[in-house]
Short mmCIF file of C-alpha atoms (C1' of nucleotides) in Angstrom, two decimals:
data_model
loop_
_atom_site.label_atom_id
_atom_site.label_comp_id
_atom_site.label_asym_id
_atom_site.label_seq_id
_atom_site.Cartn_x
_atom_site.Cartn_y
_atom_site.Cartn_z
CA MET A 940 0.00 0.00 0.00
CA SER A 941 1.41 3.31 -1.01
CA CYS A 942 1.62 6.14 1.41
CA ASN A 943 -0.79 8.36 -0.47
CA GLY A 944 -2.80 6.11 -2.72
CA MET A 945 -6.30 6.01 -1.35
CA ALA A 946 -5.98 9.07 0.79
CA SER A 947 -5.56 11.39 -2.17
CA SER A 948 -9.26 11.29 -2.87
CA PHE A 949 -10.20 12.43 0.60
CA PHE A 950 -7.73 15.02 1.81
CA PRO A 951 -6.85 18.51 0.65
CA SER A 952 -3.54 19.08 -1.05
CA GLY A 953 -1.95 20.53 2.04
CA PHE A 954 -3.04 17.56 4.01
CA MET A 955 -1.62 15.16 1.43
CA PHE A 956 1.71 16.86 1.76
CA GLN A 957 1.62 16.02 5.41
CA LEU A 958 0.74 12.46 4.70
CA GLN A 959 3.61 11.91 2.32
CA ALA A 960 6.32 12.89 4.70
CA PRO A 961 6.38 9.80 6.92
CA CYS A 962 7.20 7.54 3.97
CA GLU A 963 10.80 8.57 4.18
CA ASP A 964 11.42 6.77 7.43
CA ASP A 965 9.26 3.71 7.12
CA HIS A 966 12.01 1.60 8.49
CA GLN A 967 11.68 3.34 11.81
CA LEU A 968 7.98 2.60 12.14
CA VAL A 969 6.63 -0.35 13.98
CA SER A 970 3.37 -0.66 12.04
CA PRO A 971 1.84 0.31 8.67
CA VAL A 972 -0.54 2.48 10.58
CA ARG A 973 2.23 4.76 11.73
CA SER A 974 3.48 5.15 8.20
CA LEU A 975 0.51 7.37 7.42
CA ILE A 976 0.74 9.57 10.46
CA PRO A 977 2.11 12.99 9.49
CA THR A 978 5.58 13.60 10.86
CA ASN A 979 4.49 16.89 12.33
CA LEU A 980 1.80 15.05 14.19
CA HIS A 981 4.29 12.66 15.75
CA HIS A 982 6.07 15.36 17.64
CA LEU A 983 2.90 17.31 18.28
CA ARG A 984 1.22 14.54 20.14
CA GLY A 985 0.47 15.73 23.61
CA VAL A 986 1.37 19.30 22.86
CA ALA A 987 -0.78 21.74 24.72
CA PRO A 988 -2.94 24.16 22.74
CA ALA A 989 -1.92 27.71 22.11
CA THR A 990 -3.33 28.88 25.40
CA GLY A 991 -0.60 26.97 27.11
CA LYS A 992 -2.92 26.37 29.99
CA ARG A 993 -4.53 23.15 28.97
CA SER A 994 -2.70 20.04 29.93
CA ALA A 995 -1.19 17.80 27.32
CA SER A 996 -3.74 16.21 25.04
CA PHE A 997 -3.72 12.57 24.25
CA SER A 998 -3.86 10.63 21.05
CA GLY A 999 -6.05 7.62 20.75
CA ALA A 1000 -3.16 5.58 19.48
CA GLU A 1001 -1.10 6.32 22.51
CA THR A 1002 -3.92 5.30 24.74
CA CYS A 1003 -4.45 2.13 22.81
CA GLU A 1004 -0.75 1.34 22.66
CA GLU A 1005 -0.66 1.51 26.38
CA ALA A 1006 -3.82 -0.48 26.73
CA ASN A 1007 -3.51 -3.22 24.17
CA GLY A 1008 -0.38 -2.94 22.15
CA ASP A 1009 -0.75 -3.47 18.40
CA ASP A 1010 -4.53 -3.42 18.44
CA GLU A 1011 -4.52 0.35 18.33
CA LEU A 1012 -7.12 0.68 15.59
CA SER A 1013 -9.59 -1.74 17.05
CA ASP A 1014 -12.92 -0.07 17.62
CA ASP A 1015 -13.76 -2.29 20.51
CA ALA A 1016 -10.63 -1.28 22.33
CA SER A 1017 -11.89 -0.77 25.80
CA LEU A 1018 -11.26 2.53 27.42
CA ALA A 1019 -12.53 1.24 30.72
CA GLY A 1020 -10.60 3.02 33.35
CA GLU A 1021 -9.25 5.51 30.83
CA LYS A 1022 -10.01 9.15 31.38
CA LYS A 1023 -11.25 11.30 28.56
CA ARG A 1024 -8.62 13.39 26.87
CA ARG A 1025 -8.96 16.05 24.23
CA LEU A 1026 -7.56 15.61 20.77
CA ASN A 1027 -4.44 17.61 20.14
CA VAL A 1028 -4.29 20.70 17.95
CA GLU A 1029 -2.97 19.00 14.86
CA GLN A 1030 -5.52 16.22 15.02
CA VAL A 1031 -8.34 18.70 15.31
CA ARG A 1032 -6.92 20.82 12.49
CA THR A 1033 -6.75 17.84 10.19
CA LEU A 1034 -10.23 16.71 11.12
CA GLU A 1035 -11.53 20.23 10.49
CA LYS A 1036 -9.98 20.26 7.03
CA SER A 1037 -11.56 16.95 6.25
CA PHE A 1038 -14.88 18.15 7.61
CA GLU A 1039 -14.78 21.11 5.24
CA LEU A 1040 -14.56 18.69 2.35
CA GLY A 1041 -17.65 16.89 3.51
CA ASN A 1042 -19.45 16.62 6.78
CA LYS A 1043 -20.42 13.00 6.16
CA LEU A 1044 -17.73 10.48 6.84
CA GLU A 1045 -17.35 7.63 4.37
CA PRO A 1046 -15.86 4.41 5.77
CA GLU A 1047 -12.74 4.77 3.64
CA ARG A 1048 -12.14 8.33 4.73
CA LYS A 1049 -12.71 7.35 8.31
CA MET A 1050 -10.05 4.67 8.06
CA GLN A 1051 -7.63 7.02 6.36
CA LEU A 1052 -8.11 9.70 8.98
CA ALA A 1053 -7.81 7.20 11.78
CA VAL A 1054 -4.57 5.89 10.33
CA ALA A 1055 -3.20 9.33 9.64
CA LEU A 1056 -4.03 10.74 13.05
CA GLY A 1057 -3.35 7.69 15.13
CA LEU A 1058 -6.91 7.52 16.34
CA ARG A 1059 -9.37 4.69 16.43
CA PRO A 1060 -11.95 4.85 13.60
CA ARG A 1061 -14.59 5.05 16.26
CA GLN A 1062 -12.98 8.25 17.55
CA VAL A 1063 -12.98 9.77 14.09
CA ALA A 1064 -16.65 8.90 13.63
CA ILE A 1065 -17.52 10.37 17.00
CA TRP A 1066 -15.60 13.54 16.23
CA PHE A 1067 -17.58 13.95 13.02
CA GLN A 1068 -20.84 13.35 14.81
CA ASN A 1069 -20.03 15.93 17.45
CA ARG A 1070 -18.77 18.32 14.80
CA ARG A 1071 -22.02 18.02 12.87
CA ALA A 1072 -23.92 18.74 16.06
CA ARG A 1073 -21.82 21.85 16.68
CA TRP A 1074 -22.33 22.97 13.09
CA LYS A 1075 -26.07 22.51 13.41
CA THR A 1076 -26.17 24.51 16.61
CA LYS A 1077 -24.31 27.40 15.01
CA GLN A 1078 -26.53 27.21 11.96
CA LEU A 1079 -29.60 27.42 14.14
CA GLU A 1080 -28.15 30.47 15.84
CA LYS A 1081 -27.56 32.10 12.46
CA ASP A 1082 -31.06 31.26 11.30
CA TYR A 1083 -32.45 32.69 14.51
CA ASP A 1084 -30.56 35.94 13.99
CA VAL A 1085 -31.87 36.24 10.43
CA LEU A 1086 -35.44 35.64 11.55
CA ARG A 1087 -35.10 38.09 14.39
CA ARG A 1088 -33.84 40.81 12.05
CA GLN A 1089 -36.72 40.14 9.68
CA PHE A 1090 -39.16 40.29 12.54
CA ASP A 1091 -37.75 43.58 13.77
CA ALA A 1092 -38.01 45.08 10.28
CA ILE A 1093 -41.60 43.94 9.86
CA LYS A 1094 -42.47 45.15 13.33
CA ALA A 1095 -41.07 48.60 12.58
CA GLU A 1096 -42.96 48.68 9.31
CA ASN A 1097 -46.15 47.69 11.08
CA GLU A 1098 -45.71 50.43 13.64
CA ALA A 1099 -45.16 52.99 10.90
CA LEU A 1100 -48.30 51.84 9.14
CA GLN A 1101 -50.30 52.04 12.32
CA ALA A 1102 -49.05 55.56 13.00
CA HIS A 1103 -50.01 56.59 9.49
CA ASN A 1104 -53.34 54.90 9.90
CA LYS A 1105 -54.00 56.86 13.07
CA LYS A 1106 -53.04 60.09 11.37
CA LEU A 1107 -55.43 59.42 8.51
CA GLN A 1108 -58.22 58.58 10.91
CA THR A 1109 -57.71 61.87 12.70
CA GLU A 1110 -57.82 63.80 9.45
CA LEU A 1111 -61.00 62.05 8.39
CA HIS A 1112 -62.58 62.70 11.75
CA VAL A 1113 -61.87 66.41 11.48
CA GLN A 1114 -63.20 66.57 7.95
CA ALA A 1115 -66.36 64.68 8.88
CA LEU A 1116 -67.03 67.04 11.77
CA ALA A 1117 -66.51 70.06 9.56
CA LEU A 1118 -68.85 68.64 6.96
CA ARG A 1119 -71.54 67.88 9.47
CA GLY A 1120 -71.24 71.30 11.07
CA ARG A 1121 -71.55 73.00 7.72
CA GLU A 1122 -74.56 70.94 6.73
CA ALA A 1123 -76.26 71.52 10.05
CA SER A 1124 -75.88 75.29 9.72
CA ASP A 1125 -77.20 75.11 6.18
CA LEU A 1126 -80.23 73.20 7.37
CA ILE A 1127 -80.87 75.67 10.11
CA ASN A 1128 -80.66 78.56 7.69
CA LEU A 1129 -82.90 76.76 5.28
CA ASN A 1130 -85.49 76.08 7.96
CA LYS A 1131 -85.39 79.62 9.19
CA GLU A 1132 -85.80 80.98 5.76
CA THR A 1133 -88.55 78.50 4.97
CA GLU A 1134 -90.48 79.41 8.10
CA GLY A 1135 -90.00 83.08 7.45
CA SER A 1136 -91.14 82.80 3.91
CA CYS A 1137 -94.24 80.93 4.97
CA SER A 1138 -95.23 83.52 7.56
CA ASN A 1139 -94.33 86.46 5.35
CA ARG A 1140 -95.19 84.96 2.00
CA SER A 1141 -97.35 87.78 1.00
CA GLU A 1142 -94.83 90.35 2.13
CA ASN A 1143 -91.48 89.14 0.86
CA SER A 1144 -91.81 86.43 -1.67
CA SER A 1145 -88.79 87.54 -3.60
CA GLU A 1146 -86.39 86.57 -0.77
CA ILE A 1147 -87.49 83.00 -0.92
CA ASN A 1148 -86.27 82.55 -4.37
CA LEU A 1149 -83.09 84.30 -3.47
CA ASP A 1150 -82.35 82.05 -0.48
CA ILE A 1151 -83.24 78.87 -2.27
CA SER A 1152 -81.06 79.85 -5.13
CA ARG A 1153 -78.12 79.98 -2.73
CA THR A 1154 -78.58 76.34 -1.92
CA SER A 1155 -76.62 74.26 -4.37
CA VAL A 1156 -78.29 71.72 -6.50
CA ALA A 1157 -76.16 68.98 -5.07
CA GLU A 1158 -77.07 69.77 -1.49
CA ARG A 1159 -80.72 69.90 -2.29
CA SER A 1160 -80.66 66.62 -4.14
CA CYS A 1161 -78.81 64.71 -1.40
CA PRO A 1162 -80.25 63.77 1.95
CA PRO A 1163 -78.56 65.27 4.96
CA LEU A 1164 -75.26 63.64 5.86
CA GLN A 1165 -75.97 60.85 8.27
CA ILE A 1166 -73.68 60.15 11.18
CA LEU A 1167 -71.73 57.36 9.65
CA PRO A 1168 -68.53 55.62 10.58
CA TYR A 1169 -65.68 57.54 9.09
CA PHE A 1170 -64.64 55.03 6.55
CA GLN A 1171 -68.08 54.04 5.41
CA SER A 1172 -69.06 57.62 4.92
CA VAL A 1173 -66.13 58.52 2.74
CA ARG A 1174 -65.35 55.21 1.03
CA PRO A 1175 -65.99 55.46 -2.65
CA ALA A 1176 -67.76 52.65 -4.39
CA ASP A 1177 -64.60 51.10 -5.77
CA PRO A 1178 -65.11 47.85 -7.65
CA ASP A 1179 -61.38 47.09 -7.33
CA CYS A 1180 -61.56 47.01 -3.60
CA PRO A 1181 -61.55 43.53 -2.06
CA LYS A 1182 -64.99 42.47 -0.98
CA VAL A 1183 -65.55 43.20 2.64
CA GLU A 1184 -68.39 41.64 4.47
CA ASN A 1185 -71.20 44.07 5.24
CA ASP A 1186 -71.01 43.41 8.92
CA ALA A 1187 -67.31 44.06 9.03
CA PRO A 1188 -66.25 46.14 12.00
CA GLU A 1189 -66.35 49.83 11.50
CA GLY A 1190 -63.08 51.25 10.37
CA SER A 1191 -61.65 47.85 9.55
CA PHE A 1192 -58.22 47.69 8.00
CA SER A 1193 -59.55 46.65 4.62
CA ASN A 1194 -61.89 49.59 4.50
CA LEU A 1195 -59.14 51.88 5.50
CA LEU A 1196 -56.96 50.65 2.67
CA CYS A 1197 -59.74 51.26 0.19
CA SER A 1198 -60.22 54.77 1.44
CA ILE A 1199 -56.61 55.74 0.99
CA GLY A 1200 -55.88 56.94 -2.46
CA ASP A 1201 -52.13 56.65 -2.75
CA GLN A 1202 -50.29 54.34 -0.40
CA SER A 1203 -47.29 53.66 -2.53
CA ALA A 1204 -45.00 55.35 -0.06
CA PHE A 1205 -45.95 52.89 2.65
CA TRP A 1206 -45.31 49.60 0.89
CA PRO A 1207 -41.73 48.41 0.70
CA TRP A 1208 -42.37 46.24 -2.34
CA PRO A 1209 -43.06 47.90 -5.70
CA ASP A 1210 -45.88 45.61 -6.77
CA HIS A 1211 -47.99 46.05 -3.66
CA HIS A 1212 -51.07 46.33 -5.81
CA ASN A 1213 -50.76 42.61 -6.44
CA PHE A 1214 -50.61 41.86 -2.77
CA HIS A 1215 -54.17 40.87 -1.92
"C1'" DG B 1365 -17.38 25.86 43.03
"C1'" DA B 1366 -19.98 27.24 38.83
"C1'" DT B 1367 -19.85 27.03 34.11
"C1'" DG B 1368 -18.54 25.89 29.39
"C1'" DT B 1369 -16.46 22.73 26.13
"C1'" DC B 1370 -15.55 18.44 24.25
"C1'" DA B 1371 -14.97 13.35 23.78
"C1'" DA B 1372 -17.62 9.56 24.46
"C1'" DG B 1373 -21.77 6.46 25.95
"C1'" DG B 1374 -26.17 4.83 24.80
"C1'" DG B 1375 -30.72 4.46 22.76
"C1'" DG B 1376 -33.88 4.90 18.87
"C1'" DA B 1377 -34.64 5.23 13.89
"C1'" DG B 1378 -33.48 4.58 9.10
"C1'" DT B 1379 -31.22 1.80 5.49
"C1'" DG B 1380 -29.23 -1.69 2.40
"C1'" DC C 257 -28.65 -7.60 11.06
"C1'" DA C 258 -24.91 -4.65 10.83
"C1'" DC C 259 -24.10 -0.06 10.17
"C1'" DT C 260 -24.74 4.84 10.48
"C1'" DC C 261 -26.88 8.90 12.02
"C1'" DC C 262 -29.12 11.85 15.31
"C1'" DC C 263 -30.14 13.15 19.79
"C1'" DC C 264 -29.49 13.41 24.58
"C1'" DT C 265 -26.62 12.65 28.29
"C1'" DT C 266 -22.40 11.82 30.96
"C1'" DG C 267 -17.83 12.54 32.59
"C1'" DA C 268 -13.35 14.84 32.31
"C1'" DC C 269 -11.15 18.92 31.96
"C1'" DA C 270 -10.29 24.02 31.56
"C1'" DT C 271 -11.51 28.51 32.83
"C1'" DC C 272 -13.32 32.10 35.57
#
DNA sequence: GATGTCAAGGGGAGTG
DNA sequence: CACTCCCCTTGACATC
């Protein structure tokens, strides 16, 4: 078996360079397994991480060598009585590189990594499982952040719409009051003049025609403005408006939308008119 | 001592 | 049925 035959399909180029190095001193190795362990990993075994605070890490092979000699790759190697140790920096770095190539571990790649790093295949599989779990957790955090930002944006938009809605309602209320006040005064004037003309018909008939002529045709042809909900009273009969049930609450959102002529400034998407 | 991280144990489910 | 994956948990260790 060549030093880099099967492994070339699984490891990045930089990693392959590491794998090739040990071939130069095969005669010093006690097993084929060791021939695939990067030279820089040999001397890094047990080296503490950059913090310098953590104690020396272990390698699975070392543990197994101590436990059961040449059976260092056996998955059923018992670790009973063994304490858990962290993988060293170089082992983790190599596993990370391999993980970037694919987060699912094929049996061949697992064997290659186990051989290269001096770990049991079971350890490599477990590392990938835990790594996938960590990746998923981080992905969930990212997704949560995205959703939260979207929610905040929509919430702000909703608040702006509600503020605008309130402003429009106020304007309509003022206009409705003004209209009613004007119509009421017109009615009073009309009644006064009508009564006066009846009592003084014989005396001042010319004023009647004058007063009536001041009343517009439109006002005379329409019934007095009823006290209506704001939006019902001003809503035009727009066939394009979505159908709203007759017993819909007064001032419902749909009615409000129909009563607003130009809302383009309040919709973030350009084709809001298709949003029904 | 509390807390976080990580390797590993173990069970359930899916698959060929 | 062996194998793998996912999920939850445990135990060791590091850090504060």
